Amino acid sequence: MLRFRNKIFLLCVLISSFLQANEAERAVVKIINFSQLPDWQEPWKFSQVTPGAGSGFVIKGNRIMTNAHVVSWSRQLLVFRYQDPQPYRASIEFIGHDCDLAVLKVDDPAFFEGLTPLEIGELPAVRSSVTTYGYPAGGQQISYTSGVISRIEIQRYSHIFNRHFLTLQTDAALNPGNSGGPAIQDGFVVGVSFQGNPELENAGFIIPPEIIHHFLKDIEDGYYHGFPDAGFNVASLHNPAFREYLQLPNGEGARIDYILEPYPETRQLIKENDVLLEIDGYSVGSDGMILYKGNRMQASVLFDNAQHQEKVPVKIWRDGTEQSIDLPVFANTEDRLSGRQYDTPPPYLMIGGLVFTELSLDFLRDLDRDQRSNDAELLYQLFYRNLQDEDSSRAKPILLSSKLNHPGNIDLRIPKRLILTHLNDQPIQSMQDLQAALQSPVDGFHLFVFSNHMMEALEVENADAIDQALLKAYQIPATCRIHDHE
Amino acid sequence: MIMNKTISIWLIITWFGLPLAALPWKNDASFQAEESLVEIEVTKKSYSYKQPWLTNNQTGNKNGLIIDHHQILTTADGLRFDASYRIRKGGESKRYEATLSSIDFQANIAILRVADPEFWLEVEPVIFAPDIPQNGNLQVYRWRSGRIEERTAEIVRLYVGSAKLSKLAHLVLLASSEMNAAGWSEIVMDGNRLVGLTTSGSKNKQIMILPATFIAAALERGPCGEGMGHGFFDFYWMPSNNPALLKSKGLDPKSSGGIIVTRTGILKKEATSLREGDVILKIDGFTIDKEGKYIDPKYGRLSFKGLSSRSHATGETIPMEIWRDRQMQTINYLLPRVDYNQGLVPSRQQDAEPRYLIAGGLIFQPMDDPLMQALSKTSSGAMDYFQEMQPEIGRPSLVVLTSVLPDDYNLDYENIGPLMLDCINGLPIHTLEDVAHAFANPLNGFHHLKFMDDFNLKHLVLKAKTLQDATERVLQHYRIRSASRGVDPLKP
């Protein structure tokens, strides 16, 4: 009798699992994005429109969750239901480029009819099995792959480049087009497929529930702020002499090596060589790791759990005593130039055919490898500026991105990719500075000084005439495009 | 007897008079390379900047040339004062011991001498060409397996370029030749006159020639330190093609040329008579055009940079006409004495003995060009920037913690480096001597090392009391003979 009951129970479980799986695949959608990328060297231009395919899945509130990179620079988005040829127009409701997640809305309510949204689960265990769903390689039919969670750790999120968050690694095959599709375990979404690593075999990466929940909570107020950071760098503290120097009584705690800019509140509360003992109740080991849900991982994961402007309780060791601090954390936007940028095309300002724009990672990526590696100054200005001081970290270096030749400027031999330090005797640290300095010519001339101390001049009247001629000749919409990122 | 002598002279004239009369023509066509060209075998120590305590042995060959006063001329490239030299002549297997008489890395010239009088038998000094030919064909010679290899070189152009081993500007003759892997002081002749020595060759079969006229002037001047040294313009400049730029300075672009000074005091920080923004209109009496060219009376249009070494030595002044503050001025520009061991990231000679200091397994080295070459894959963006741009960062030079030899003493620091030092125990670090001095002054029983901002480690602490023991243990464990090289304990 007992055996019979067990068999019935097992059958029910199997049927339930089958139905769940069946429901899951119905909630997975195919996304086609017609995108147009900006030209970072000639910022008024865009690339030709190219289609790209990805995956997504329906979540509660008649939304579709996918990767930010699937829908970036979109001109038109189409979504397709499971085994339904009908395309539906979709649009981005929220996008988090730092965590590579986005939610889409579909105007036609018919799209969501009969679909059961998928629920987001909890962090899966290492060695547990997951099934990924998606439309790899732009195929018409949904694809399933299975594997185990091989590792859980912090990884670089390549879509934004300058952020590192918690990541699941799986041996389930993930291919282009899988991006944005769910990884499912026991009927719950335990991750969103998002990137691979060409140096590894049989390794795909999934955004874990921690990041998904954070993103969804962040947008509850109708605005996406992004993931906050504490603003310091943690170094391991195994060396006995260093521990003795810091008068530490036991073997726990990692050292705060330096504080980043611009985190003024962190700078007030935290000092270099403070020892981080505890974050949000989790003990920090001498390797800077914590034990989080059974996995050892970098302590910074706890700051990622907080929302922008929240306070995280930390215990530190300073001057031989333990202290408790509520540390406010912030989503830093001042370092946007050292990561990939989206949504807003690059700013520019043209003066007599000289086109100036912001120095950014995107600008450097557009250069070929030789040009990039030869620009030691640009790399330094882009990546090391944040270490100098608060003002430097907020500055946005401006460079000469291109020069449109015209008989009136043909004799200017200034090389491209030089950083402009002064215009009309005024220091330039942003596009706004450039725009303001343009209004103050010196004795009828615009005077330029570059970081290598080279200088150039243009007569104001001549510069204006050149610009007007160039706008017409090259179909450029305007002499400038300047955004207020603040 | 007198009669016999007269007959003899008559006979000589009769029998050999005709060939003697045609000597100039014949000599032009029949330079005997084996009488003047020699092969130099150089055995020297070579170094690894990644393991600076290691010394390797290296032997190589290059070419030399017999010149007047029993001297052998060659390029300085690959030579060292402490190397040993042997010379082969005439393709013979016998080698003669030689000594390095003088070496001028700046000009890339060296002179060797052989003491054995036998060597000087049946050798012929070469005559330097008084001018540099600007077109036509030349002959290139070198020794290869005991035989002379002769190739034709077609002159491509004459220009002012940089010396191979320094930033000295001088005339360079570019030629096209089929000679493979040239650049090791092969001799370039125009008939029986020396046109120059090769300094480098390229894959597209072009060879750079250090002109004999420059060599003659450089030998007369002597290298910096021993002699006067060679003139050098220690400023950066830009052309003045843009008429608006000249107009903005109050110059008439139709009648004015000149170049604009953009930076001064690159290698020498001392005050100079030039300022940023000056327009240089004339140098040494020669009018400088908008692209920085002047008309040389012998060679035509050349870069003004060559005027620094054309007829002036270090310490001399060159008159310049400049435009400054909307006025014409005449200044005397003092050609500075260049020390390539100076600068934020000095260039030093590539095969110079690397200096280092090991303390508790931490390896410290001065930051210079050869070190940066060795670190090329691991150096940070900040280090690359300092090397390339030589910016003013408020310190004269830099010291790098290049790597760590693992030991219990330096546990947790095994994988750090390269890191630029800011200070040790609160004392700023600019030299290895500073490092040694700071380690002699611990703070409360510890050594606190602070590194420059570099997205890497910023702080490191070591125990002072056990530093010496740890250093000795590391030296023994890793079989390193000495904890330092080139560190002057008396120099603070």
mmCIF file of C-alpha atoms in Angstrom, chain A residues 307-485:
data_model
loop_
_atom_site.group_PDB
_atom_site.id
_atom_site.type_symbol
_atom_site.label_atom_id
_atom_site.label_comp_id
_atom_site.label_asym_id
_atom_site.label_seq_id
_atom_site.Cartn_x
_atom_site.Cartn_y
_atom_site.Cartn_z
ATOM 1 C CA GLN A 307 20.411 49.959 -2.631
ATOM 2 C CA HIS A 308 21.761 53.380 -3.604
ATOM 3 C CA GLN A 309 22.127 55.677 -0.562
ATOM 4 C CA GLU A 310 21.350 52.931 1.934
ATOM 5 C CA LYS A 311 23.637 52.386 4.881
ATOM 6 C CA VAL A 312 25.456 49.130 5.468
ATOM 7 C CA PRO A 313 26.548 48.277 9.013
ATOM 8 C CA VAL A 314 30.256 47.487 9.163
ATOM 9 C CA LYS A 315 32.661 46.741 11.986
ATOM 10 C CA ILE A 316 36.197 47.938 11.577
ATOM 11 C CA TRP A 317 39.414 47.774 13.587
ATOM 12 C CA ARG A 318 41.227 51.056 13.948
ATOM 13 C CA ASP A 319 43.987 52.149 16.339
ATOM 14 C CA GLY A 320 43.666 48.980 18.379
ATOM 15 C CA THR A 321 39.910 49.158 18.904
ATOM 16 C CA GLU A 322 36.793 47.837 17.229
ATOM 17 C CA GLN A 323 34.338 50.385 15.887
ATOM 18 C CA SER A 324 30.881 50.113 14.347
ATOM 19 C CA ILE A 325 29.968 52.310 11.402
ATOM 20 C CA ASP A 326 26.860 52.649 9.288
ATOM 21 C CA LEU A 327 28.491 53.161 5.930
ATOM 22 C CA PRO A 328 26.427 54.888 3.240
ATOM 23 C CA VAL A 329 26.886 53.395 -0.219
ATOM 24 C CA PHE A 330 26.406 55.157 -3.538
ATOM 25 C CA ALA A 331 25.918 54.273 -7.170
ATOM 26 C CA ASN A 332 28.890 56.032 -8.713
ATOM 27 C CA THR A 333 28.218 57.659 -12.065
ATOM 28 C CA GLU A 334 31.429 59.693 -12.188
ATOM 29 C CA ASP A 335 33.325 56.755 -13.668
ATOM 30 C CA ARG A 336 30.939 56.286 -16.580
ATOM 31 C CA LEU A 337 33.698 57.158 -19.077
ATOM 32 C CA SER A 338 35.876 54.242 -17.996
ATOM 33 C CA GLY A 339 33.024 51.824 -18.734
ATOM 34 C CA ARG A 340 30.879 51.217 -21.799
ATOM 35 C CA GLN A 341 28.202 53.864 -22.329
ATOM 36 C CA TYR A 342 24.730 53.372 -23.710
ATOM 37 C CA ASP A 343 21.467 55.156 -24.445
ATOM 38 C CA THR A 344 23.042 58.569 -24.973
ATOM 39 C CA PRO A 345 25.168 59.181 -28.056
ATOM 40 C CA PRO A 346 28.549 60.778 -27.425
ATOM 41 C CA PRO A 347 28.663 64.534 -26.940
ATOM 42 C CA TYR A 348 30.684 66.662 -29.332
ATOM 43 C CA LEU A 349 31.464 70.234 -30.175
ATOM 44 C CA MET A 350 32.905 71.399 -33.457
ATOM 45 C CA ILE A 351 35.018 74.550 -33.692
ATOM 46 C CA GLY A 352 36.275 75.422 -37.137
ATOM 47 C CA GLY A 353 36.201 71.770 -38.165
ATOM 48 C CA LEU A 354 38.007 70.589 -35.034
ATOM 49 C CA VAL A 355 35.692 68.076 -33.373
ATOM 50 C CA PHE A 356 36.033 67.644 -29.621
ATOM 51 C CA THR A 357 34.460 64.896 -27.549
ATOM 52 C CA GLU A 358 34.895 63.165 -24.193
ATOM 53 C CA LEU A 359 37.744 60.733 -23.698
ATOM 54 C CA SER A 360 36.005 57.428 -22.988
ATOM 55 C CA LEU A 361 36.482 53.705 -23.092
ATOM 56 C CA ASP A 362 34.162 53.598 -26.073
ATOM 57 C CA PHE A 363 36.346 56.117 -27.888
ATOM 58 C CA LEU A 364 39.439 53.980 -27.250
ATOM 59 C CA ARG A 365 37.664 50.778 -28.260
ATOM 60 C CA ASP A 366 36.888 52.352 -31.623
ATOM 61 C CA LEU A 367 40.611 52.807 -32.258
ATOM 62 C CA ASP A 368 42.622 50.007 -33.711
ATOM 63 C CA ARG A 369 44.930 48.093 -31.404
ATOM 64 C CA ASP A 370 48.111 49.978 -32.375
ATOM 65 C CA GLN A 371 46.571 53.377 -31.878
ATOM 66 C CA ARG A 372 45.189 52.284 -28.518
ATOM 67 C CA SER A 373 48.417 50.872 -27.171
ATOM 68 C CA ASN A 374 50.339 53.953 -28.295
ATOM 69 C CA ASP A 375 48.140 56.289 -26.357
ATOM 70 C CA ALA A 376 49.695 55.919 -22.907
ATOM 71 C CA GLU A 377 48.457 59.354 -21.933
ATOM 72 C CA LEU A 378 44.864 58.619 -22.907
ATOM 73 C CA LEU A 379 44.874 55.367 -20.953
ATOM 74 C CA TYR A 380 46.346 57.159 -17.955
ATOM 75 C CA GLN A 381 43.826 60.002 -18.129
ATOM 76 C CA LEU A 382 40.945 57.594 -18.512
ATOM 77 C CA PHE A 383 41.722 55.027 -15.850
ATOM 78 C CA TYR A 384 44.048 56.637 -13.297
ATOM 79 C CA ARG A 385 42.329 59.990 -12.982
ATOM 80 C CA ASN A 386 39.880 58.487 -10.463
ATOM 81 C CA LEU A 387 42.751 57.862 -8.070
ATOM 82 C CA GLN A 388 44.051 61.413 -7.904
ATOM 83 C CA ASP A 389 41.528 63.564 -6.016
ATOM 84 C CA GLU A 390 37.852 64.354 -5.985
ATOM 85 C CA ASP A 391 38.050 67.130 -8.578
ATOM 86 C CA SER A 392 40.123 65.014 -10.955
ATOM 87 C CA SER A 393 37.756 62.086 -10.590
ATOM 88 C CA ARG A 394 34.830 64.305 -11.536
ATOM 89 C CA ALA A 395 36.659 65.856 -14.499
ATOM 90 C CA LYS A 396 35.846 64.563 -17.977
ATOM 91 C CA PRO A 397 38.878 64.999 -20.245
ATOM 92 C CA ILE A 398 38.081 66.412 -23.657
ATOM 93 C CA LEU A 399 40.031 65.411 -26.719
ATOM 94 C CA LEU A 400 40.262 66.228 -30.376
ATOM 95 C CA SER A 401 38.472 63.257 -31.915
ATOM 96 C CA SER A 402 38.625 64.298 -35.547
ATOM 97 C CA LYS A 403 39.311 67.174 -37.884
ATOM 98 C CA LEU A 404 37.187 67.888 -40.916
ATOM 99 C CA ASN A 405 39.407 69.533 -43.478
ATOM 100 C CA HIS A 406 38.364 72.778 -45.097
ATOM 101 C CA PRO A 407 40.481 75.359 -46.963
ATOM 102 C CA GLY A 408 40.188 77.568 -43.887
ATOM 103 C CA ASN A 409 41.704 74.996 -41.483
ATOM 104 C CA ILE A 410 43.843 72.874 -43.785
ATOM 105 C CA ASP A 411 47.055 74.299 -42.309
ATOM 106 C CA LEU A 412 46.264 73.191 -38.787
ATOM 107 C CA ARG A 413 48.575 70.208 -38.361
ATOM 108 C CA ILE A 414 47.467 69.262 -34.865
ATOM 109 C CA PRO A 415 47.362 65.484 -34.474
ATOM 110 C CA LYS A 416 44.156 63.767 -33.443
ATOM 111 C CA ARG A 417 43.552 62.271 -29.984
ATOM 112 C CA LEU A 418 45.256 65.076 -28.084
ATOM 113 C CA ILE A 419 43.639 66.180 -24.853
ATOM 114 C CA LEU A 420 42.546 69.806 -24.827
ATOM 115 C CA THR A 421 43.649 71.478 -21.603
ATOM 116 C CA HIS A 422 42.713 75.115 -22.332
ATOM 117 C CA LEU A 423 40.473 77.014 -24.688
ATOM 118 C CA ASN A 424 40.757 80.794 -24.726
ATOM 119 C CA ASP A 425 42.938 80.663 -21.595
ATOM 120 C CA GLN A 426 40.268 78.783 -19.639
ATOM 121 C CA PRO A 427 40.886 75.279 -18.266
ATOM 122 C CA ILE A 428 38.759 72.577 -19.888
ATOM 123 C CA GLN A 429 37.545 69.669 -17.775
ATOM 124 C CA SER A 430 34.171 68.947 -19.334
ATOM 125 C CA MET A 431 32.072 69.572 -22.407
ATOM 126 C CA GLN A 432 30.286 72.282 -20.438
ATOM 127 C CA ASP A 433 33.640 74.011 -19.804
ATOM 128 C CA LEU A 434 34.350 73.846 -23.518
ATOM 129 C CA GLN A 435 30.994 75.308 -24.424
ATOM 130 C CA ALA A 436 31.458 78.122 -21.902
ATOM 131 C CA ALA A 437 35.026 78.937 -22.982
ATOM 132 C CA LEU A 438 33.905 79.173 -26.588
ATOM 133 C CA GLN A 439 31.994 82.291 -25.639
ATOM 134 C CA SER A 440 35.179 84.111 -24.568
ATOM 135 C CA PRO A 441 37.524 84.400 -27.550
ATOM 136 C CA VAL A 442 40.817 86.253 -27.073
ATOM 137 C CA ASP A 443 41.283 89.243 -29.390
ATOM 138 C CA GLY A 444 39.112 87.679 -32.056
ATOM 139 C CA PHE A 445 40.807 84.276 -31.886
ATOM 140 C CA HIS A 446 39.944 80.913 -30.367
ATOM 141 C CA LEU A 447 43.176 79.763 -28.717
ATOM 142 C CA PHE A 448 43.635 76.061 -28.066
ATOM 143 C CA VAL A 449 46.286 74.472 -25.821
ATOM 144 C CA PHE A 450 46.691 70.708 -25.701
ATOM 145 C CA SER A 451 48.153 68.391 -23.081
ATOM 146 C CA ASN A 452 51.457 68.054 -24.928
ATOM 147 C CA HIS A 453 51.656 71.877 -24.842
ATOM 148 C CA MET A 454 50.953 72.211 -28.571
ATOM 149 C CA MET A 455 48.778 75.166 -29.396
ATOM 150 C CA GLU A 456 46.528 76.260 -32.220
ATOM 151 C CA ALA A 457 44.432 79.303 -33.084
ATOM 152 C CA LEU A 458 41.432 80.002 -35.264
ATOM 153 C CA GLU A 459 39.935 83.361 -36.109
ATOM 154 C CA VAL A 460 36.426 83.358 -34.664
ATOM 155 C CA GLU A 461 34.732 84.566 -37.834
ATOM 156 C CA ASN A 462 36.636 82.081 -39.926
ATOM 157 C CA ALA A 463 35.817 79.234 -37.524
ATOM 158 C CA ASP A 464 32.103 79.951 -37.728
ATOM 159 C CA ALA A 465 32.198 80.086 -41.520
ATOM 160 C CA ILE A 466 34.136 76.801 -41.679
ATOM 161 C CA ASP A 467 31.592 75.108 -39.420
ATOM 162 C CA GLN A 468 28.646 76.255 -41.472
ATOM 163 C CA ALA A 469 30.273 75.015 -44.667
ATOM 164 C CA LEU A 470 31.151 71.662 -43.090
ATOM 165 C CA LEU A 471 27.660 71.127 -41.668
ATOM 166 C CA LYS A 472 26.295 71.497 -45.159
ATOM 167 C CA ALA A 473 29.013 69.492 -46.898
ATOM 168 C CA TYR A 474 28.896 66.479 -44.548
ATOM 169 C CA GLN A 475 25.214 66.572 -43.561
ATOM 170 C CA ILE A 476 26.047 67.122 -39.924
ATOM 171 C CA PRO A 477 22.932 68.010 -37.947
ATOM 172 C CA ALA A 478 24.541 70.537 -35.588
ATOM 173 C CA THR A 479 27.895 71.887 -34.440
ATOM 174 C CA CYS A 480 27.363 70.448 -30.989
ATOM 175 C CA ARG A 481 25.561 67.861 -28.913
ATOM 176 C CA ILE A 482 26.105 68.334 -25.221
ATOM 177 C CA HIS A 483 24.210 66.469 -22.519
ATOM 178 C CA ASP A 484 23.888 67.347 -18.896
ATOM 179 C CA HIS A 485 24.839 64.050 -17.285
#
